[in-house]
Short mmCIF file of C-alpha atoms in Angstrom, two decimals:
data_model
loop_
_atom_site.label_atom_id
_atom_site.label_comp_id
_atom_site.label_asym_id
_atom_site.label_seq_id
_atom_site.Cartn_x
_atom_site.Cartn_y
_atom_site.Cartn_z
CA MET A 1 29.01 -39.32 31.82
CA THR A 2 30.08 -35.93 30.46
CA ALA A 3 28.57 -34.35 27.33
CA ARG A 4 31.38 -35.89 25.29
CA LEU A 5 31.63 -39.63 25.83
CA PHE A 6 35.27 -39.95 24.79
CA GLY A 7 37.80 -38.47 27.16
CA THR A 8 41.58 -38.46 26.85
CA ASP A 9 41.66 -42.20 27.50
CA GLY A 10 38.51 -43.62 25.91
CA VAL A 11 35.03 -43.85 27.40
CA ARG A 12 34.76 -44.24 31.18
CA GLY A 13 32.07 -44.31 33.83
CA VAL A 14 30.47 -46.38 36.55
CA ALA A 15 29.84 -49.76 34.95
CA GLY A 16 26.18 -50.67 34.77
CA ARG A 17 25.09 -47.05 35.24
CA ASP A 18 27.09 -44.72 33.00
CA LEU A 19 28.81 -47.43 31.01
CA THR A 20 26.07 -49.98 30.32
CA ALA A 21 26.11 -53.16 28.26
CA GLU A 22 23.87 -51.39 25.74
CA LEU A 23 26.30 -48.49 25.36
CA ALA A 24 29.27 -50.85 25.09
CA MET A 25 27.56 -52.73 22.27
CA GLU A 26 26.53 -49.53 20.48
CA LEU A 27 30.08 -48.18 20.71
CA SER A 28 31.59 -51.36 19.25
CA VAL A 29 29.02 -51.48 16.44
CA ALA A 30 29.67 -47.83 15.59
CA ALA A 31 33.45 -48.33 15.77
CA ALA A 32 33.28 -51.29 13.40
CA HIS A 33 31.23 -49.39 10.83
CA VAL A 34 33.07 -46.06 11.11
CA LEU A 35 36.45 -47.74 10.67
CA GLY A 36 35.10 -49.94 7.90
CA ASP A 37 33.63 -46.96 6.04
CA ALA A 38 36.96 -45.13 6.40
CA GLY A 39 38.83 -48.01 4.75
CA ALA A 40 40.68 -48.95 7.93
CA PHE A 41 39.82 -52.61 7.32
CA ALA A 42 41.03 -52.66 3.71
CA GLY A 43 43.21 -55.69 3.01
CA SER A 44 42.39 -57.10 6.41
CA ALA A 45 42.27 -60.62 7.79
CA GLY A 46 43.24 -62.38 4.60
CA ASP A 47 46.94 -61.61 5.20
CA MET A 48 46.83 -62.65 8.86
CA ALA A 49 46.99 -66.41 8.35
CA ASP A 50 50.70 -66.80 9.03
CA ASP A 51 50.64 -64.54 12.10
CA MET A 52 47.66 -66.36 13.53
CA ALA A 53 49.11 -69.85 13.27
CA GLY A 54 49.53 -70.13 17.03
CA VAL A 55 46.04 -68.94 17.94
CA GLY A 56 44.27 -72.24 17.28
CA ALA A 57 40.75 -71.87 15.94
CA ALA A 58 41.37 -68.22 15.11
CA GLY A 59 43.53 -69.30 12.23
CA SER A 60 40.45 -70.59 10.45
CA ALA A 61 38.96 -67.10 10.50
CA ALA A 62 41.94 -65.51 8.88
CA GLY A 63 41.32 -66.49 5.31
CA ARG A 64 37.75 -65.28 4.89
CA GLY A 65 38.44 -61.63 4.27
CA ARG A 66 36.69 -60.35 7.39
CA PRO A 67 38.37 -57.77 9.63
CA VAL A 68 39.75 -59.01 12.95
CA ALA A 69 39.64 -57.36 16.37
CA VAL A 70 41.44 -58.32 19.57
CA VAL A 71 39.68 -57.67 22.88
CA GLY A 72 41.33 -57.62 26.31
CA ARG A 73 40.28 -56.50 29.77
CA ASP A 74 41.47 -56.00 33.32
CA PRO A 75 40.07 -58.19 36.14
CA ARG A 76 37.12 -55.95 37.14
CA ALA A 77 33.92 -57.95 37.60
CA SER A 78 32.10 -55.62 35.22
CA GLY A 79 34.63 -56.44 32.51
CA GLU A 80 32.91 -59.76 32.00
CA PHE A 81 29.57 -58.35 30.86
CA LEU A 82 31.18 -55.43 29.04
CA GLU A 83 33.44 -57.82 27.14
CA ALA A 84 30.40 -59.88 26.13
CA ALA A 85 28.66 -56.74 24.87
CA VAL A 86 31.68 -55.50 22.91
CA VAL A 87 32.29 -58.91 21.36
CA ALA A 88 28.62 -59.19 20.38
CA GLY A 89 28.66 -55.75 18.78
CA LEU A 90 31.80 -56.47 16.77
CA ALA A 91 30.81 -59.96 15.64
CA SER A 92 27.31 -58.83 14.65
CA SER A 93 29.00 -56.17 12.50
CA GLY A 94 31.04 -58.73 10.59
CA VAL A 95 34.26 -58.55 12.61
CA ASP A 96 36.07 -61.69 13.78
CA VAL A 97 37.04 -61.39 17.43
CA LEU A 98 39.98 -62.81 19.37
CA ARG A 99 39.31 -62.73 23.10
CA LEU A 100 42.66 -62.22 24.83
CA GLY A 101 41.31 -62.41 28.38
CA VAL A 102 42.89 -60.46 31.25
CA LEU A 103 45.95 -58.59 29.99
CA PRO A 104 47.51 -55.13 30.46
CA THR A 105 46.51 -52.35 28.08
CA PRO A 106 50.02 -52.24 26.52
CA ALA A 107 49.83 -55.99 25.89
CA VAL A 108 46.59 -55.52 23.96
CA ALA A 109 48.21 -52.67 22.02
CA TYR A 110 51.24 -54.83 21.21
CA LEU A 111 49.11 -57.80 20.16
CA THR A 112 46.93 -55.60 17.97
CA ALA A 113 50.08 -54.91 15.96
CA ALA A 114 51.81 -58.28 16.36
CA LEU A 115 48.77 -60.27 15.24
CA GLY A 116 48.02 -57.89 12.39
CA ALA A 117 44.58 -57.12 13.80
CA ASP A 118 42.52 -54.28 12.38
CA LEU A 119 41.23 -53.09 15.72
CA GLY A 120 42.07 -53.47 19.39
CA VAL A 121 39.69 -52.97 22.31
CA MET A 122 40.70 -52.70 25.97
CA LEU A 123 38.19 -52.72 28.82
CA SER A 124 39.66 -50.92 31.82
CA ALA A 125 39.38 -47.80 33.94
CA SER A 126 43.11 -47.82 34.69
CA HIS A 127 43.79 -46.53 38.23
CA ASN A 128 40.11 -45.86 39.02
CA PRO A 129 38.26 -47.92 41.66
CA ALA A 130 36.52 -51.21 40.86
CA PRO A 131 33.00 -49.84 40.19
CA ASP A 132 34.36 -47.84 37.23
CA ASN A 133 35.25 -49.28 33.86
CA GLY A 134 36.10 -48.02 30.42
CA ILE A 135 36.44 -48.83 26.75
CA LYS A 136 39.49 -47.85 24.74
CA PHE A 137 39.75 -48.48 20.99
CA LEU A 138 43.11 -49.02 19.29
CA ALA A 139 43.76 -48.64 15.59
CA LYS A 140 45.67 -51.07 13.41
CA GLY A 141 49.29 -50.93 14.57
CA GLY A 142 48.31 -50.55 18.23
CA TYR A 143 48.02 -46.77 18.54
CA LYS A 144 45.07 -44.98 20.13
CA LEU A 145 42.40 -43.79 17.71
CA PRO A 146 42.68 -40.13 16.68
CA ASP A 147 40.21 -37.67 18.21
CA THR A 148 38.53 -37.22 14.84
CA VAL A 149 37.68 -40.92 14.60
CA GLU A 150 36.45 -41.05 18.20
CA ASN A 151 34.25 -38.03 17.51
CA GLU A 152 32.71 -39.73 14.49
CA ILE A 153 32.05 -42.93 16.45
CA GLU A 154 30.26 -40.88 19.09
CA GLU A 155 28.28 -38.85 16.55
CA ARG A 156 27.05 -41.98 14.79
CA LEU A 157 25.99 -43.93 17.86
CA GLY A 158 22.59 -45.54 17.42
CA GLU A 159 22.48 -45.37 13.63
CA ARG A 160 20.55 -48.15 11.94
CA TRP A 161 23.46 -49.94 10.33
CA GLU A 162 23.06 -52.66 7.75
CA ARG A 163 24.12 -55.86 9.51
CA PRO A 164 25.62 -58.96 7.85
CA ALA A 165 23.98 -62.36 8.05
CA GLY A 166 24.95 -65.96 7.43
CA SER A 167 28.60 -66.32 6.53
CA GLY A 168 29.07 -62.56 6.88
CA VAL A 169 28.83 -62.49 10.66
CA GLY A 170 32.04 -62.45 12.66
CA ARG A 171 33.33 -65.48 14.53
CA VAL A 172 34.60 -65.39 18.11
CA HIS A 173 37.71 -67.26 19.25
CA GLU A 174 39.65 -67.45 22.49
CA ALA A 175 43.32 -66.51 22.30
CA TYR A 176 44.27 -66.67 25.96
CA GLY A 177 47.79 -67.93 25.30
CA GLU A 178 48.99 -64.70 23.72
CA ALA A 179 50.40 -63.33 26.99
CA ASP A 180 53.54 -65.34 26.30
CA ARG A 181 54.05 -63.58 22.97
CA TYR A 182 53.91 -60.24 24.79
CA ILE A 183 56.37 -61.34 27.50
CA ALA A 184 58.77 -62.71 24.89
CA HIS A 185 58.68 -59.37 23.09
CA LEU A 186 59.48 -57.46 26.28
CA LEU A 187 62.46 -59.68 27.04
CA THR A 188 63.96 -59.10 23.59
CA THR A 189 64.21 -55.37 24.37
CA LEU A 190 66.41 -55.74 27.46
CA PRO A 191 70.10 -54.78 27.21
CA VAL A 192 71.13 -57.03 30.14
CA ARG A 193 69.79 -59.84 32.32
CA LEU A 194 68.48 -58.99 35.79
CA GLU A 195 70.27 -61.69 37.80
CA GLY A 196 71.12 -60.64 41.34
CA ILE A 197 68.33 -58.05 41.61
CA ASN A 198 65.72 -58.65 44.32
CA VAL A 199 62.43 -56.98 43.34
CA ILE A 200 59.06 -56.56 45.04
CA VAL A 201 56.36 -56.07 42.41
CA ASP A 202 52.95 -54.58 43.23
CA CYS A 203 50.39 -55.57 40.60
CA ALA A 204 47.47 -53.51 42.01
CA ASN A 205 45.29 -56.64 41.89
CA GLY A 206 45.03 -55.71 38.26
CA ALA A 207 45.78 -56.80 34.73
CA ALA A 208 49.50 -57.44 35.34
CA HIS A 209 49.03 -59.90 38.20
CA THR A 210 50.41 -62.87 36.23
CA VAL A 211 52.43 -61.39 33.37
CA ALA A 212 54.53 -58.97 35.45
CA PRO A 213 55.95 -61.48 37.96
CA GLU A 214 56.53 -64.00 35.17
CA ALA A 215 58.32 -61.50 32.94
CA LEU A 216 60.58 -60.33 35.76
CA VAL A 217 61.44 -63.91 36.75
CA ARG A 218 62.18 -64.83 33.14
CA ALA A 219 64.42 -61.76 32.93
CA GLY A 220 66.48 -63.20 35.80
CA ALA A 221 65.28 -61.19 38.80
CA THR A 222 64.32 -62.61 42.18
CA VAL A 223 60.68 -61.61 42.58
CA GLU A 224 58.06 -61.35 45.30
CA ALA A 225 54.60 -60.21 44.16
CA ILE A 226 52.02 -58.34 46.22
CA GLY A 227 48.63 -57.12 45.06
CA ALA A 228 48.49 -60.17 42.80
CA ARG A 229 45.22 -61.77 43.88
CA PRO A 230 42.44 -60.01 41.99
CA ASP A 231 38.87 -60.95 42.85
CA GLY A 232 37.11 -58.58 40.47
CA LEU A 233 36.39 -56.03 43.19
CA ASN A 234 39.78 -55.23 44.74
CA ILE A 235 41.60 -53.66 41.79
CA ASN A 236 43.66 -50.62 42.91
CA ALA A 237 42.31 -51.02 46.48
CA GLY A 238 45.24 -50.35 48.81
CA TYR A 239 47.75 -51.54 46.22
CA GLY A 240 49.34 -50.26 43.04
CA SER A 241 50.90 -47.02 41.84
CA THR A 242 48.32 -44.84 43.61
CA HIS A 243 48.80 -46.60 46.98
CA LEU A 244 52.53 -47.07 47.51
CA ASP A 245 52.60 -47.33 51.33
CA ARG A 246 52.43 -51.12 51.44
CA LEU A 247 55.10 -51.53 48.75
CA GLN A 248 57.40 -49.16 50.63
CA GLN A 249 56.97 -51.19 53.82
CA VAL A 250 57.52 -54.55 52.12
CA VAL A 251 60.63 -53.42 50.23
CA VAL A 252 62.27 -52.18 53.43
CA SER A 253 61.18 -55.13 55.60
CA ARG A 254 62.38 -57.71 53.05
CA GLY A 255 65.64 -55.91 52.36
CA ALA A 256 64.83 -55.89 48.64
CA ASP A 257 66.86 -53.91 46.14
CA LEU A 258 63.80 -52.03 44.92
CA GLY A 259 60.08 -52.22 44.27
CA VAL A 260 57.91 -51.42 41.27
CA ALA A 261 54.17 -50.75 41.16
CA TYR A 262 51.67 -50.67 38.33
CA ASP A 263 48.12 -49.37 38.10
CA GLY A 264 45.06 -51.45 37.24
CA ASP A 265 45.81 -51.80 33.54
CA ALA A 266 49.61 -51.58 33.92
CA ASP A 267 50.19 -48.73 31.51
CA ARG A 268 52.09 -46.83 34.19
CA CYS A 269 54.86 -47.65 36.65
CA LEU A 270 56.32 -46.05 39.75
CA ALA A 271 59.21 -47.38 41.80
CA VAL A 272 60.52 -47.51 45.36
CA THR A 273 64.18 -47.53 46.43
CA HIS A 274 65.68 -49.98 48.92
CA GLU A 275 65.22 -47.24 51.53
CA GLY A 276 61.50 -46.96 50.78
CA GLU A 277 61.71 -43.67 48.90
CA ILE A 278 59.34 -43.15 45.95
CA VAL A 279 60.79 -42.76 42.46
CA ASP A 280 58.22 -41.04 40.26
CA GLY A 281 57.77 -40.82 36.51
CA ASP A 282 60.00 -37.77 36.17
CA GLN A 283 62.87 -39.54 37.89
CA ILE A 284 62.33 -42.70 35.85
CA MET A 285 62.43 -40.64 32.65
CA ALA A 286 65.59 -38.88 33.82
CA ILE A 287 67.33 -42.21 34.53
CA LEU A 288 66.32 -43.67 31.17
CA ALA A 289 67.11 -40.47 29.26
CA LEU A 290 70.66 -40.30 30.58
CA ALA A 291 71.22 -44.00 29.93
CA MET A 292 69.86 -43.77 26.38
CA HIS A 293 71.91 -40.63 25.75
CA ALA A 294 75.09 -42.36 26.94
CA LYS A 295 74.38 -45.23 24.54
CA LYS A 296 73.54 -42.78 21.72
CA GLU A 297 69.98 -44.14 21.59
CA LEU A 298 68.07 -40.97 22.57
CA VAL A 299 66.67 -39.51 19.37
CA LYS A 300 67.64 -35.84 18.90
CA ASP A 301 68.78 -35.76 22.55
CA THR A 302 65.18 -34.95 23.43
CA VAL A 303 62.61 -36.08 26.01
CA VAL A 304 58.91 -35.22 25.77
CA ALA A 305 57.19 -34.41 29.08
CA THR A 306 54.08 -32.54 30.21
CA VAL A 307 53.66 -29.15 31.84
CA MET A 308 53.20 -30.99 35.17
CA SER A 309 56.69 -32.48 35.15
CA ASN A 310 58.76 -31.16 38.02
CA LEU A 311 61.05 -28.24 37.28
CA GLY A 312 63.86 -30.31 38.78
CA PHE A 313 63.49 -32.74 35.87
CA LYS A 314 63.92 -29.98 33.33
CA ILE A 315 66.90 -28.53 35.20
CA ALA A 316 68.57 -31.96 35.27
CA MET A 317 67.96 -32.56 31.58
CA ARG A 318 69.29 -29.13 30.61
CA GLY A 319 72.34 -29.76 32.78
CA ALA A 320 73.01 -32.94 30.81
CA GLY A 321 72.68 -31.12 27.50
CA LEU A 322 69.29 -32.65 26.70
CA ASN A 323 66.18 -30.96 25.38
CA VAL A 324 62.72 -31.17 26.97
CA ILE A 325 59.57 -30.61 24.93
CA GLU A 326 56.44 -29.86 26.96
CA THR A 327 52.88 -30.89 26.13
CA ALA A 328 49.47 -30.66 27.75
CA VAL A 329 48.73 -33.18 30.50
CA GLY A 330 47.87 -36.65 29.19
CA ASP A 331 49.91 -39.43 27.61
CA ARG A 332 47.85 -38.96 24.43
CA TYR A 333 49.45 -35.54 23.95
CA VAL A 334 52.91 -36.82 24.82
CA LEU A 335 52.50 -39.51 22.17
CA GLU A 336 51.31 -37.01 19.56
CA ALA A 337 54.39 -34.84 20.13
CA MET A 338 56.70 -37.85 20.03
CA LYS A 339 55.26 -39.10 16.76
CA ALA A 340 55.34 -35.62 15.22
CA GLY A 341 59.00 -35.09 16.13
CA GLY A 342 60.21 -38.65 15.76
CA TYR A 343 61.27 -38.83 19.43
CA ASN A 344 61.56 -42.13 21.30
CA LEU A 345 61.27 -41.23 25.01
CA GLY A 346 58.53 -39.34 26.79
CA GLY A 347 56.11 -39.56 29.66
CA GLU A 348 54.43 -38.11 32.70
CA GLN A 349 55.20 -37.65 36.37
CA SER A 350 52.38 -40.12 37.12
CA GLY A 351 54.45 -42.95 35.65
CA HIS A 352 53.19 -43.16 32.09
CA VAL A 353 56.48 -43.65 30.22
CA LEU A 354 56.57 -44.17 26.47
CA LEU A 355 59.47 -46.05 24.92
CA LEU A 356 58.48 -45.85 21.27
CA ASP A 357 61.36 -48.01 20.07
CA HIS A 358 59.53 -50.92 21.69
CA ALA A 359 55.88 -49.94 22.27
CA THR A 360 53.03 -47.83 20.92
CA THR A 361 51.71 -46.69 24.29
CA GLY A 362 52.78 -46.28 27.89
CA ASP A 363 53.84 -49.68 29.21
CA GLY A 364 54.43 -50.09 32.93
CA LEU A 365 56.03 -53.52 32.67
CA LEU A 366 58.36 -52.46 29.86
CA THR A 367 59.32 -49.36 31.83
CA SER A 368 60.07 -51.34 34.98
CA LEU A 369 62.18 -53.87 33.09
CA HIS A 370 64.31 -51.13 31.55
CA LEU A 371 64.60 -49.27 34.85
CA ILE A 372 65.77 -52.41 36.66
CA ALA A 373 68.09 -53.17 33.75
CA GLU A 374 69.88 -49.87 34.41
CA VAL A 375 70.35 -50.85 38.06
CA ALA A 376 71.89 -54.13 36.88
CA ARG A 377 73.92 -52.62 34.03
CA GLN A 378 75.39 -49.73 36.00
CA GLY A 379 75.83 -51.65 39.26
CA ARG A 380 74.31 -48.79 41.23
CA SER A 381 71.28 -48.70 43.50
CA LEU A 382 68.03 -47.17 42.32
CA ALA A 383 68.48 -44.47 44.94
CA GLU A 384 71.82 -43.51 43.39
CA LEU A 385 70.35 -43.47 39.89
CA ALA A 386 67.38 -41.36 41.00
CA SER A 387 69.71 -38.74 42.48
CA VAL A 388 70.43 -37.47 38.96
CA MET A 389 67.59 -35.00 39.55
CA THR A 390 66.39 -33.09 42.58
CA ARG A 391 62.64 -32.70 42.88
CA LEU A 392 61.58 -29.20 43.80
CA PRO A 393 58.79 -29.07 46.40
CA GLN A 394 55.51 -29.04 44.47
CA VAL A 395 52.12 -28.02 45.88
CA LEU A 396 48.88 -28.64 43.99
CA ILE A 397 45.56 -27.12 45.11
CA ASN A 398 42.30 -27.96 43.34
CA VAL A 399 39.93 -24.99 43.53
CA LYS A 400 36.46 -26.42 42.98
CA GLY A 401 33.13 -24.88 42.03
CA VAL A 402 34.56 -22.02 39.96
CA ASP A 403 33.95 -20.66 36.46
CA LYS A 404 36.91 -21.90 34.44
CA ALA A 405 36.26 -19.41 31.63
CA LYS A 406 36.96 -16.46 33.94
CA ALA A 407 40.54 -17.51 34.66
CA ALA A 408 42.04 -16.41 31.35
CA ALA A 409 40.16 -13.09 31.38
CA SER A 410 40.89 -11.99 34.94
CA PRO A 411 43.42 -9.12 35.22
CA ASP A 412 43.60 -9.60 39.00
CA LEU A 413 44.59 -13.26 38.59
CA ALA A 414 47.12 -12.36 35.89
CA ALA A 415 48.67 -9.78 38.20
CA ALA A 416 48.82 -12.27 41.09
CA ILE A 417 50.53 -14.82 38.86
CA GLY A 418 53.04 -12.18 37.76
CA ARG A 419 53.89 -11.30 41.36
CA ALA A 420 54.31 -14.97 42.26
CA GLU A 421 56.59 -15.61 39.30
CA ALA A 422 58.73 -12.60 40.19
CA GLU A 423 59.02 -13.87 43.77
CA LEU A 424 60.05 -17.35 42.60
CA GLY A 425 62.51 -16.17 39.96
CA GLU A 426 64.50 -19.03 38.41
CA THR A 427 63.96 -21.32 41.39
CA GLY A 428 60.30 -22.15 40.86
CA ARG A 429 57.25 -21.77 38.68
CA VAL A 430 53.47 -21.34 38.66
CA LEU A 431 50.92 -23.26 36.61
CA ILE A 432 47.21 -22.38 36.65
CA ARG A 433 45.29 -25.03 34.73
CA PRO A 434 41.52 -25.49 34.33
CA SER A 435 40.35 -29.09 34.68
CA GLY A 436 39.26 -30.69 31.43
CA THR A 437 36.31 -32.52 33.00
CA GLU A 438 35.20 -30.67 36.17
CA PRO A 439 34.32 -27.10 37.26
CA MET A 440 37.72 -26.80 38.87
CA ILE A 441 40.95 -24.88 38.43
CA ARG A 442 44.25 -26.48 39.47
CA VAL A 443 46.87 -24.25 41.08
CA MET A 444 50.36 -25.72 41.01
CA VAL A 445 53.42 -24.04 42.51
CA GLU A 446 57.01 -25.27 42.66
CA ALA A 447 59.56 -23.49 44.81
CA SER A 448 62.92 -23.98 46.47
CA SER A 449 61.19 -24.72 49.79
CA GLU A 450 57.96 -26.45 50.83
CA ILE A 451 56.94 -23.45 52.93
CA MET A 452 57.30 -21.00 50.06
CA ALA A 453 55.43 -23.31 47.67
CA HIS A 454 52.52 -23.64 50.13
CA GLU A 455 52.34 -19.90 50.85
CA ILE A 456 52.28 -18.89 47.19
CA ALA A 457 49.87 -21.65 46.20
CA GLU A 458 47.41 -20.65 48.96
CA ARG A 459 47.55 -16.99 47.92
CA LEU A 460 46.90 -17.88 44.29
CA ALA A 461 44.08 -20.27 45.22
CA GLU A 462 42.37 -17.47 47.18
CA THR A 463 42.71 -15.18 44.16
CA VAL A 464 41.17 -17.85 41.94
CA ARG A 465 38.23 -18.21 44.34
CA ALA A 466 37.73 -14.45 44.46
CA THR A 467 37.97 -13.80 40.73
CA CYS A 468 36.49 -16.95 39.18
CA SER A 469 33.43 -17.63 41.36
#
């Protein structure tokens, strides 16, 4: 683990080594007490009775005045012992727990809000391989905890907290039927039915392996699922949004209209056209932005993206009279900018798309439903819709083993960047970005041709090695 436990997406590490059962329990105990001390649980649980009517035994916990947490996970084998540790930590701290079982991260976020829970916990390492896992805490309402709260949880790990006893301890209930509530919510957001659309869905052997095919079928699409047989060890292995080759092959061989792929916890989505071409997060945002703008649904005619979004996306948005606000890389920062400005569409090239009219976080299934809905509504292929923007060739080089602090202070690097920008003019750009977690500097160049992008990126990478070693 790094010096700071919490990264941009919770706490992550190799389960059983970095992220142990002991650490998971300590984190959940600290989270319960920090949030309780901050008044985040004020007025909790007692007003949940009506919302909890369909959760069976959980309804009996709702009238006792204890806070309530919902806990979900992806199918990783390590999620079983980590879930047990988190549940034990919360219940021993006086928090009633609803175990949601295997569900996508956005489903847990939605249910945190829909069930009126005081806290949500998701166990997942997203697109990482099976040995990794993570813990993400969600505040009441389903939003990620602020950095300040995460910092306090980390600082107070291991404190000797006063624990409740007797009737003060939390109770644990299973609420495995709540997936249907999430699916029903998604379907209410669709502008049209998806009849006549043939979709291949790649679930990454992850958290969406049941809910995604079911939601698409209930929306009217004809669906074939791949990567939908998780065994606890095969999540993201050869399937999902980071491994699109198989989806591309299946879409073309089946003659499907399109394909969609999620990552392990289904908070992101990428797509594939009927010709097998990849449609990335920038293109998905462009399609949705233009559709929302045409329907007068795009707040302030603005989309929030990160500095890594392709210049072609920004050119297309400007050409349509839309504004683009840029943030640092990470859906956390996109969300912060969206909330601050009141915007309702944002995302990342990686496929994290935030539709804040309907969700509190990136939701791959929601994104795919709305993308397919535009294919159905407009009667055009995904390839046609994606042509609204032209991706400029983009080259990314990770320069490892360097001193990140030297980058900003190097006059030689600044001069090299200036020369590159002058050479590119209005048809490209340069981005030099230190990694937030590793001794590495990322060199990204976009240009009008692949050859030019490679040449400039290699020159800049050599300058970084020479000046920052």
